[in-house]
Structures are given as C-alpha cells and as structure tokens.
Amino acid sequence: MDHPQDRAETSACATTHDATDGNAANGKVQTGQNAISAHNLQKHYRGEHGQPPKHALKGIDLEIPRGSIFGLLGPNGAGKSTFINILAGLVIKSSGQVSIWGFDIDRNPRQARASIGVVPQELNIDPFFTPAEILELQAGMYGVPKAQRRTADILAAMGLSDKADAYTRTLSGGMRRRLLVAKAMVHAPPILVLDEPTAGVDVELRQQLWDYVRDLHRQGTTIVLTTHYLEEAEELCDQIAIINHGEVAACEPTPQLLSRIDEKILLVRPDSPIEGLAAELSEFQAELKPDGQIAIAYRPSETSVEEILARLRAHAIAIRDLTTVESDLEDIFLQLTRERA
Ligand code: ADP
Ligand code: MG
C-alpha cells in the first residue's frame, strides 16, 4: 500500500482533495456519496492484435457526485474509453479501486454492473434483430421481469417508435446511437454513461439526444459523458474532468474550470489584404494566416479585445470581420499543468 501523500501527488482532481483533505487514498472517502469513484486506477494494455503495449491509465483518481452531469474531456487517445470500458466491465483494470454507486467492482461486480448503463463509442448493433427485440433481450439479460419492461416507452422517448420492428441494419447512424442509449436504459440504472455520444450524429439529432439526456438527468439519473469537444462539455456538464495521456489534469465545476482557461484567440479579417504584420503587434502573439486572417492569441484576464482593436486601428488595419475562438484542448491541458507545476 502506498502512502496517501504519494497518491495526492498523482491526483489532480481538486474535488478529491477538497472533500477529503488529501486523504483520498486511505479509505476515508465516502464512496456511498458518489455515483462513481476511482482511486489510483491503472491500465496497462499488453498490446495484442498488433497493438503496441500501452500504459493507458496512470493512476486515475476521480469522484463523480451523484446527480451530476459529469464530463470527461480529453483528446483522442487520452484514455477516456479505457476508463468507461472498465466501468462497463469490458476492460479489466490492472490495479486500483473503482466503485459504482457504492459497489466495489471487484467485490460486488453484479450490483456494480446493475447500477450503470453504458453507451459505447462504437456503434455495434446486431443487424438481425429489431430495436424492440434488442431491448427485450437486454432486459432479459439484466433480469428485468416482463411486467416491468418498458420497451415501447423507451423507444418512444428515443424517437424510435416507428422503427420498433425494423431491422437495425436499416437504421441511420443517429438512430443506432439512440438505440444504444435505449439499450443502456432498459434496467433503469441510476447512472448513464455515454462515450463520445455525438460522433456520427447530425446537429438536429444531437439536440434531441441532449434533450433526452437532460430529461433523464432531471428525473434523477447521474450522467457521465466523454467528449473531445470543450464546447459540448461546457454546454452540458456541471463538472468537468480533463484527462490527457492517462492522467487527470483538472477536475472542477464547469464555471471554475472555464474561468481558469485564460487564453483565447481573436481572428481578424482585414478589409484589404495586408503584406505582413507590423512589429508592434508582436506583443500579442499575432500571426498572419495563409487565408489572410490575423490570429491574435491573448489572455482575457490581461488584455481586452478593445485594446487589441485599438492597436489594429493604430496600424490602419481596417477590420471586415472578427471572431474569437477558444484555444484547443492540448493548449488548455498544457496551461493547466503549467499552473500546477
Ligand atoms: P480515448 O477514448 O480517450 O480516445 P482510449 O482509452 O481509447 O482513449 O485509448 C487510450 C490509449 O490506449 C490509446 O493510446 C490507445 O491507442 C491505447 N489502447 C486502447 N485500447 C488498446 C488495446 N486494446 N491494446 C493496446 N492499446 C490500446
Ligand atoms: Mg474513446
């Protein structure tokens, strides 16, 4: 058993520390309060099927509160699906502890599994069954008695009533995604986990999916979703953990996290093409893009957009159009780890 102090070093989840005075590792954590809690969770893939070995999770500490909509945000390859698949029982962890709804996945695997519904990232659905049959089979697998099955209701909620008896191979990507959500909900688990739910879902269906997820949340379901889009996590989640290279880089309520992301980019399209950037603009980390736009990185806490615009005017650059963009995840990750160092 390693020392709590060592563990505190490896954890970046602020809530863990706040809630437990840094004693996350010594068993004082009230896992009963959390929907999911993970302590020093590690995964080494041995690297079968031509894949190289990989240390995919390097000691994840996470407390996901009951009743939250929790975002697991990270770039591709960060380890999000590995984490989710360990919860789902699809990947075996190498070490560490995980509890789901207070049930340790090693000591109470059945109760742990019954407490969670997972919508996997891949859209694998048996093509020879209809949506209604798939839900019935799934309910049977979870031992839901016939009288308590809600197949028609769940299909209706997911907008799939008219597809209840269609072959699933005839369903679009968006419909398959919704069918997988329906499948994850047949045993009415208190936690719904969605792994990259908007991949391959068009904008309209995405909105519909979020409406349904928000409804479930209002009715008391704890929601966990992974995404590599900051905007998506920002719109939906009340708490966000940033995960990168198998480590938690930050874990905070969304407004707090956003306020720490002190880097934005202003994109300016000049009225007429400019040759090069005046040296005076260099203090803003300005860059002339091949498409003629000027990209100016700035810290909102230090520099206002007004200051930047004034400087552009001073250089007689007339502005046709401007937009601001958030910095990308990799930048945010670097910024947050730099802060901690
Ligand atoms: P994410 O979902 O955040 O994109 P994953 O959990 O899928 O990340 O992957 C994390 C890392 O583990 C990646 O480098 C990936 O290539 C590697 N990985 C995933 N599955 C396997 C596997 N079965 N064998 C070896 N490496 C794997
Ligand atoms: Mg993934």
Tab-separated table of C-alpha atoms and ligand atoms in Angstrom:
chain	number	residue	atom	x	y	z
A	1	MET	CA	0.000	0.000	0.000
A	2	ASP	CA	1.452	3.339	-0.958
A	3	HIS	CA	1.235	6.484	1.097
A	4	PRO	CA	-1.693	8.836	0.843
A	5	GLN	CA	0.791	11.640	0.229
A	6	ASP	CA	2.136	9.868	-2.821
A	7	ARG	CA	-1.343	9.418	-4.103
A	8	ALA	CA	-2.242	13.017	-3.570
A	9	GLU	CA	0.677	13.877	-5.836
A	10	THR	CA	-0.611	11.748	-8.657
A	11	SER	CA	-4.122	13.118	-8.410
A	12	ALA	CA	-5.079	16.409	-9.942
A	13	CYS	CA	-8.739	16.182	-9.072
A	14	ALA	CA	-9.359	19.258	-6.961
A	15	THR	CA	-12.649	17.948	-5.625
A	16	THR	CA	-10.960	14.848	-4.273
A	17	HIS	CA	-8.561	16.957	-2.279
A	18	ASP	CA	-11.123	19.439	-1.091
A	19	ALA	CA	-13.560	16.793	0.016
A	20	THR	CA	-11.080	14.687	1.905
A	21	ASP	CA	-8.171	16.865	2.992
A	22	GLY	CA	-5.911	14.949	0.672
A	23	ASN	CA	-6.788	11.627	2.249
A	24	ALA	CA	-8.385	10.225	-0.869
A	25	ALA	CA	-6.321	7.076	-0.709
A	26	ASN	CA	-6.731	5.980	2.873
A	27	GLY	CA	-10.287	4.796	2.721
A	28	LYS	CA	-11.924	7.806	4.348
A	29	VAL	CA	-13.693	8.773	1.159
A	30	GLN	CA	-17.426	8.318	1.446
A	31	THR	CA	-17.850	6.358	-1.743
A	32	GLY	CA	-21.529	5.935	-0.870
A	33	GLN	CA	-21.997	9.621	-1.708
A	34	ASN	CA	-20.560	9.263	-5.148
A	35	ALA	CA	-22.004	7.769	-8.280
A	36	ILE	CA	-18.542	6.633	-9.304
A	37	SER	CA	-15.258	6.779	-7.515
A	38	ALA	CA	-11.883	5.644	-8.777
A	39	HIS	CA	-8.650	5.516	-6.831
A	40	ASN	CA	-5.235	5.152	-8.398
A	41	LEU	CA	-6.790	3.337	-11.330
A	42	GLN	CA	-4.221	1.981	-13.747
A	43	LYS	CA	-4.442	0.167	-17.026
A	44	HIS	CA	-1.583	-1.393	-18.918
A	45	TYR	CA	-2.600	-2.848	-22.269
A	46	ARG	CA	-0.363	-5.757	-23.113
A	47	GLY	CA	-0.677	-4.895	-26.777
A	48	GLU	CA	-2.391	-7.764	-28.504
A	49	HIS	CA	-3.672	-7.885	-32.099
A	50	GLY	CA	-0.675	-5.967	-33.408
A	51	GLN	CA	-1.152	-3.044	-30.998
A	52	PRO	CA	1.894	-1.871	-29.040
A	53	PRO	CA	1.804	-2.136	-25.219
A	54	LYS	CA	0.350	0.972	-23.645
A	55	HIS	CA	0.134	2.470	-20.157
A	56	ALA	CA	-3.312	3.889	-20.871
A	57	LEU	CA	-4.349	4.942	-17.337
A	58	LYS	CA	-1.630	6.128	-14.988
A	59	GLY	CA	-3.377	6.360	-11.635
A	60	ILE	CA	-6.767	7.987	-12.125
A	61	ASP	CA	-8.415	9.491	-9.037
A	62	LEU	CA	-11.958	10.665	-9.677
A	63	GLU	CA	-15.069	11.287	-7.628
A	64	ILE	CA	-18.200	11.676	-9.688
A	65	PRO	CA	-21.008	13.008	-7.474
A	66	ARG	CA	-24.491	11.549	-7.582
A	67	GLY	CA	-26.898	13.716	-9.508
A	68	SER	CA	-24.294	15.432	-11.662
A	69	ILE	CA	-23.831	15.681	-15.398
A	70	PHE	CA	-20.151	14.967	-15.440
A	71	GLY	CA	-17.898	15.494	-18.449
A	72	LEU	CA	-14.755	13.510	-19.085
A	73	LEU	CA	-12.975	15.725	-21.545
A	74	GLY	CA	-9.804	14.809	-23.362
A	75	PRO	CA	-8.164	14.480	-26.758
A	76	ASN	CA	-8.220	11.225	-28.709
A	77	GLY	CA	-6.083	8.587	-27.050
A	78	ALA	CA	-6.346	10.206	-23.598
A	79	GLY	CA	-7.812	7.073	-22.011
A	80	LYS	CA	-11.494	8.054	-21.801
A	81	SER	CA	-12.861	4.873	-23.392
A	82	THR	CA	-10.497	2.753	-21.329
A	83	PHE	CA	-11.954	4.303	-18.171
A	84	ILE	CA	-15.537	3.875	-19.394
A	85	ASN	CA	-14.922	0.296	-20.514
A	86	ILE	CA	-13.530	-0.599	-17.086
A	87	LEU	CA	-16.784	0.718	-15.576
A	88	ALA	CA	-18.752	-1.308	-18.106
A	89	GLY	CA	-16.813	-4.470	-17.286
A	90	LEU	CA	-15.459	-4.680	-20.837
A	91	VAL	CA	-11.837	-3.945	-19.925
A	92	ILE	CA	-10.071	-5.426	-16.888
A	93	LYS	CA	-8.152	-2.859	-14.850
A	94	SER	CA	-4.511	-3.517	-13.992
A	95	SER	CA	-4.710	-2.027	-10.479
A	96	GLY	CA	-6.583	0.441	-8.304
A	97	GLN	CA	-10.121	0.595	-6.933
A	98	VAL	CA	-13.384	1.500	-8.591
A	99	SER	CA	-16.837	1.723	-7.012
A	100	ILE	CA	-20.076	2.266	-8.843
A	101	TRP	CA	-22.985	3.524	-6.724
A	102	GLY	CA	-21.004	2.411	-3.687
A	103	PHE	CA	-20.372	-1.112	-5.018
A	104	ASP	CA	-16.761	-2.132	-5.484
A	105	ILE	CA	-16.387	-3.636	-8.969
A	106	ASP	CA	-14.202	-6.463	-7.625
A	107	ARG	CA	-16.213	-7.337	-4.533
A	108	ASN	CA	-19.734	-6.669	-5.853
A	109	PRO	CA	-19.446	-6.924	-9.611
A	110	ARG	CA	-23.117	-7.741	-10.203
A	111	GLN	CA	-24.504	-4.841	-8.183
A	112	ALA	CA	-21.898	-2.531	-9.702
A	113	ARG	CA	-22.912	-3.559	-13.230
A	114	ALA	CA	-26.612	-3.235	-12.435
A	115	SER	CA	-26.057	0.377	-11.317
A	116	ILE	CA	-24.755	1.602	-14.622
A	117	GLY	CA	-25.830	1.740	-18.252
A	118	VAL	CA	-23.077	2.338	-20.770
A	119	VAL	CA	-23.453	3.582	-24.329
A	120	PRO	CA	-20.234	2.520	-26.036
A	121	GLN	CA	-18.326	4.621	-28.534
A	122	GLU	CA	-18.633	2.014	-31.291
A	123	LEU	CA	-21.998	1.589	-32.972
A	124	ASN	CA	-22.017	-2.208	-32.786
A	125	ILE	CA	-25.554	-3.499	-33.034
A	126	ASP	CA	-26.706	-6.940	-34.066
A	127	PRO	CA	-28.087	-6.354	-37.567
A	128	PHE	CA	-30.539	-9.259	-37.469
A	129	PHE	CA	-32.675	-8.110	-34.565
A	130	THR	CA	-35.215	-5.323	-34.451
A	131	PRO	CA	-34.880	-2.487	-31.919
A	132	ALA	CA	-37.766	-3.923	-29.870
A	133	GLU	CA	-36.137	-7.365	-29.814
A	134	ILE	CA	-32.781	-5.882	-28.835
A	135	LEU	CA	-34.328	-4.101	-25.856
A	136	GLU	CA	-36.223	-7.226	-24.790
A	137	LEU	CA	-33.050	-9.333	-24.972
A	138	GLN	CA	-31.109	-6.764	-22.996
A	139	ALA	CA	-33.849	-6.573	-20.350
A	140	GLY	CA	-33.754	-10.368	-20.118
A	141	MET	CA	-30.001	-10.263	-19.623
A	142	TYR	CA	-30.416	-7.876	-16.707
A	143	GLY	CA	-33.210	-9.990	-15.240
A	144	VAL	CA	-35.886	-7.310	-15.649
A	145	PRO	CA	-39.247	-9.089	-15.181
A	146	LYS	CA	-41.589	-8.945	-18.200
A	147	ALA	CA	-44.157	-6.859	-16.312
A	148	GLN	CA	-41.547	-4.187	-15.572
A	149	ARG	CA	-40.172	-3.871	-19.079
A	150	ARG	CA	-40.731	-0.535	-20.761
A	151	THR	CA	-39.616	-1.312	-24.279
A	152	ALA	CA	-42.286	0.775	-26.018
A	153	ASP	CA	-41.814	3.741	-23.666
A	154	ILE	CA	-38.064	3.762	-24.069
A	155	LEU	CA	-38.294	3.512	-27.849
A	156	ALA	CA	-40.823	6.363	-27.865
A	157	ALA	CA	-38.584	8.519	-25.683
A	158	MET	CA	-35.740	7.973	-28.140
A	159	GLY	CA	-37.940	8.762	-31.146
A	160	LEU	CA	-37.722	5.204	-32.445
A	161	SER	CA	-41.334	4.056	-32.130
A	162	ASP	CA	-41.822	3.711	-35.870
A	163	LYS	CA	-38.616	1.678	-36.102
A	164	ALA	CA	-39.531	-0.750	-33.313
A	165	ASP	CA	-39.892	-3.653	-35.736
A	166	ALA	CA	-37.413	-2.636	-38.429
A	167	TYR	CA	-34.128	-4.422	-38.961
A	168	THR	CA	-31.402	-2.452	-37.243
A	169	ARG	CA	-29.225	-2.611	-40.341
A	170	THR	CA	-31.701	-0.198	-41.922
A	171	LEU	CA	-31.173	2.410	-39.166
A	172	SER	CA	-29.076	5.535	-39.712
A	173	GLY	CA	-26.074	6.330	-37.531
A	174	GLY	CA	-28.108	8.710	-35.386
A	175	MET	CA	-30.849	6.121	-34.883
A	176	ARG	CA	-28.294	3.478	-33.915
A	177	ARG	CA	-26.810	5.837	-31.352
A	178	ARG	CA	-30.257	6.421	-29.871
A	179	LEU	CA	-30.976	2.703	-29.877
A	180	LEU	CA	-27.783	2.165	-27.890
A	181	VAL	CA	-28.927	4.778	-25.381
A	182	ALA	CA	-32.268	2.960	-25.138
A	183	LYS	CA	-30.446	-0.333	-24.635
A	184	ALA	CA	-28.349	1.141	-21.827
A	185	MET	CA	-31.526	2.270	-20.030
A	186	VAL	CA	-33.604	-0.959	-20.018
A	187	HIS	CA	-32.663	-1.833	-16.436
A	188	ALA	CA	-33.267	1.768	-15.296
A	189	PRO	CA	-29.771	2.244	-13.857
A	190	PRO	CA	-29.104	5.307	-11.672
A	191	ILE	CA	-26.049	6.141	-13.826
A	192	LEU	CA	-25.949	6.556	-17.604
A	193	VAL	CA	-22.548	6.772	-19.256
A	194	LEU	CA	-22.181	7.954	-22.842
A	195	ASP	CA	-18.856	7.536	-24.622
A	196	GLU	CA	-18.489	10.178	-27.360
A	197	PRO	CA	-22.243	10.233	-27.936
A	198	THR	CA	-22.274	12.796	-30.715
A	199	ALA	CA	-19.844	11.033	-33.037
A	200	GLY	CA	-21.732	10.485	-36.278
A	201	VAL	CA	-24.886	12.231	-35.057
A	202	ASP	CA	-26.158	15.206	-37.029
A	203	VAL	CA	-26.947	18.526	-35.380
A	204	GLU	CA	-30.700	18.070	-35.089
A	205	LEU	CA	-30.476	14.582	-33.621
A	206	ARG	CA	-27.732	15.732	-31.316
A	207	GLN	CA	-30.105	18.306	-29.854
A	208	GLN	CA	-32.767	15.618	-29.463
A	209	LEU	CA	-30.282	13.322	-27.766
A	210	TRP	CA	-29.268	16.069	-25.321
A	211	ASP	CA	-32.914	16.848	-24.592
A	212	TYR	CA	-33.453	13.218	-23.657
A	213	VAL	CA	-30.275	13.120	-21.579
A	214	ARG	CA	-31.322	16.313	-19.769
A	215	ASP	CA	-34.749	14.783	-19.115
A	216	LEU	CA	-33.173	11.696	-17.585
A	217	HIS	CA	-30.975	13.938	-15.500
A	218	ARG	CA	-33.979	15.901	-14.256
A	219	GLN	CA	-35.573	12.626	-13.242
A	220	GLY	CA	-32.530	11.847	-11.129
A	221	THR	CA	-30.162	9.898	-13.361
A	222	THR	CA	-26.482	10.723	-12.945
A	223	ILE	CA	-24.949	11.329	-16.383
A	224	VAL	CA	-21.327	10.821	-17.357
A	225	LEU	CA	-20.210	11.628	-20.869
A	226	THR	CA	-16.898	11.719	-22.657
A	227	THR	CA	-16.125	14.137	-25.402
A	228	HIS	CA	-13.180	15.776	-27.069
A	229	TYR	CA	-15.146	18.989	-27.616
A	230	LEU	CA	-14.817	21.619	-24.919
A	231	GLU	CA	-17.990	23.337	-26.170
A	232	GLU	CA	-20.010	20.177	-25.684
A	233	ALA	CA	-18.755	19.621	-22.135
A	234	GLU	CA	-19.267	23.303	-21.424
A	235	GLU	CA	-22.874	23.279	-22.615
A	236	LEU	CA	-23.981	20.175	-20.763
A	237	CYS	CA	-21.815	19.381	-17.799
A	238	ASP	CA	-21.880	20.850	-14.320
A	239	GLN	CA	-18.469	19.384	-13.598
A	240	ILE	CA	-15.594	18.573	-15.933
A	241	ALA	CA	-12.520	16.405	-15.544
A	242	ILE	CA	-9.806	16.906	-18.120
A	243	ILE	CA	-7.910	13.767	-18.883
A	244	ASN	CA	-4.798	13.561	-21.030
A	245	HIS	CA	-2.202	10.840	-21.535
A	246	GLY	CA	-3.946	8.684	-18.932
A	247	GLU	CA	-3.876	11.323	-16.198
A	248	VAL	CA	-6.424	13.697	-14.727
A	249	ALA	CA	-5.207	17.234	-15.383
A	250	ALA	CA	-8.107	19.061	-13.764
A	251	CYS	CA	-11.445	18.266	-12.160
A	252	GLU	CA	-13.678	21.164	-11.277
A	253	PRO	CA	-17.127	22.686	-11.554
A	254	THR	CA	-17.518	23.924	-15.118
A	255	PRO	CA	-17.586	27.695	-14.432
A	256	GLN	CA	-14.458	27.433	-12.294
A	257	LEU	CA	-12.614	25.464	-14.944
A	258	LEU	CA	-13.651	27.844	-17.703
A	259	SER	CA	-12.510	30.842	-15.713
A	260	ARG	CA	-9.055	29.306	-15.449
A	261	ILE	CA	-8.776	28.791	-19.180
A	262	ASP	CA	-7.266	32.168	-19.716
A	263	GLU	CA	-6.394	32.003	-23.359
A	264	LYS	CA	-8.383	32.986	-26.378
A	265	ILE	CA	-7.693	33.668	-29.989
A	266	LEU	CA	-9.094	36.613	-31.897
A	267	LEU	CA	-9.388	36.078	-35.638
A	268	VAL	CA	-9.458	39.287	-37.637
A	269	ARG	CA	-10.139	39.507	-41.352
A	270	PRO	CA	-8.672	42.766	-42.672
A	271	ASP	CA	-10.685	44.793	-45.148
A	272	SER	CA	-7.889	44.637	-47.667
A	273	PRO	CA	-5.076	42.080	-47.742
A	274	ILE	CA	-2.023	43.056	-45.719
A	275	GLU	CA	1.566	42.232	-46.603
A	276	GLY	CA	2.925	41.376	-43.211
A	277	LEU	CA	2.366	42.156	-39.566
A	278	ALA	CA	3.735	45.307	-38.043
A	279	ALA	CA	6.326	44.572	-35.394
A	280	GLU	CA	4.189	46.489	-32.915
A	281	LEU	CA	1.617	43.710	-32.942
A	282	SER	CA	4.134	41.114	-31.878
A	283	GLU	CA	3.392	41.579	-28.171
A	284	PHE	CA	0.033	39.856	-28.808
A	285	GLN	CA	1.468	36.711	-30.417
A	286	ALA	CA	-0.097	37.689	-33.710
A	287	GLU	CA	0.194	35.541	-36.771
A	288	LEU	CA	-0.792	36.127	-40.390
A	289	LYS	CA	-2.666	33.082	-41.656
A	290	PRO	CA	-2.382	31.852	-45.263
A	291	ASP	CA	-6.039	32.807	-45.800
A	292	GLY	CA	-5.258	36.435	-44.941
A	293	GLN	CA	-6.730	36.436	-41.432
A	294	ILE	CA	-4.738	37.674	-38.479
A	295	ALA	CA	-4.824	35.321	-35.492
A	296	ILE	CA	-4.073	37.032	-32.193
A	297	ALA	CA	-3.663	34.963	-29.041
A	298	TYR	CA	-4.432	36.848	-25.834
A	299	ARG	CA	-5.278	36.339	-22.200
A	300	PRO	CA	-8.714	37.776	-21.426
A	301	SER	CA	-7.635	38.456	-17.831
A	302	GLU	CA	-4.809	40.723	-19.024
A	303	THR	CA	-5.873	42.154	-22.353
A	304	SER	CA	-9.248	43.280	-23.558
A	305	VAL	CA	-10.410	42.829	-27.134
A	306	GLU	CA	-10.842	46.617	-27.198
A	307	GLU	CA	-7.111	47.107	-26.606
A	308	ILE	CA	-6.276	44.791	-29.460
A	309	LEU	CA	-8.710	46.520	-31.795
A	310	ALA	CA	-7.294	49.917	-30.851
A	311	ARG	CA	-3.830	48.671	-31.740
A	312	LEU	CA	-5.038	47.399	-35.108
A	313	ARG	CA	-6.654	50.747	-35.841
A	314	ALA	CA	-3.440	52.496	-34.877
A	315	HIS	CA	-1.781	50.498	-37.653
A	316	ALA	CA	-4.503	51.489	-40.093
A	317	ILE	CA	-5.788	47.950	-40.401
A	318	ALA	CA	-9.472	48.156	-41.251
A	319	ILE	CA	-11.492	45.201	-39.984
A	320	ARG	CA	-14.051	43.448	-42.121
A	321	ASP	CA	-14.919	40.688	-39.723
A	322	LEU	CA	-13.805	39.187	-36.435
A	323	THR	CA	-14.423	36.089	-34.346
A	324	THR	CA	-12.981	34.687	-31.157
A	325	VAL	CA	-12.143	31.029	-30.728
A	326	GLU	CA	-11.246	29.053	-27.646
A	327	SER	CA	-7.818	27.569	-27.511
A	328	ASP	CA	-7.752	23.865	-28.249
A	329	LEU	CA	-7.643	21.133	-25.645
A	330	GLU	CA	-3.952	20.458	-25.901
A	331	ASP	CA	-3.231	24.137	-25.132
A	332	ILE	CA	-5.638	24.082	-22.215
A	333	PHE	CA	-4.027	20.951	-20.869
A	334	LEU	CA	-0.562	22.498	-21.106
A	335	GLN	CA	-1.789	25.653	-19.453
A	336	LEU	CA	-3.403	23.792	-16.541
A	337	THR	CA	-0.373	21.589	-15.953
A	338	ARG	CA	1.935	24.603	-16.124
A	339	GLU	CA	-0.175	26.252	-13.428
A	340	ARG	CA	0.167	23.252	-11.153
A	341	ALA	CA	3.927	22.989	-11.562
B	1	ADP	P1	-9.807	7.796	-25.812
B	1	ADP	O1	-11.099	7.099	-25.631
B	1	ADP	O2	-9.591	8.924	-24.847
B	1	ADP	O3	-9.599	8.242	-27.218
B	1	ADP	P2	-8.648	5.166	-25.351
B	1	ADP	O4	-8.994	4.789	-23.964
B	1	ADP	O5	-9.435	4.565	-26.445
B	1	ADP	O6	-8.614	6.769	-25.477
B	1	ADP	O7	-7.118	4.810	-25.599
B	1	ADP	C1	-6.089	5.206	-24.707
B	1	ADP	C2	-4.753	4.661	-25.226
B	1	ADP	O8	-4.734	3.243	-25.098
B	1	ADP	C3	-4.502	4.962	-26.685
B	1	ADP	O9	-3.134	5.227	-26.858
B	1	ADP	C4	-4.904	3.688	-27.385
B	1	ADP	O10	-4.191	3.527	-28.580
B	1	ADP	C5	-4.499	2.629	-26.363
B	1	ADP	N1	-5.331	1.428	-26.462
B	1	ADP	C6	-6.682	1.355	-26.396
B	1	ADP	N2	-7.093	0.060	-26.476
B	1	ADP	C7	-5.973	-0.691	-26.596
B	1	ADP	C8	-5.717	-2.110	-26.717
B	1	ADP	N3	-6.711	-2.994	-26.734
B	1	ADP	N4	-4.425	-2.507	-26.816
B	1	ADP	C9	-3.397	-1.621	-26.792
B	1	ADP	N5	-3.574	-0.276	-26.677
B	1	ADP	C10	-4.838	0.180	-26.583
B	2	MG	MG	-12.679	6.872	-26.893
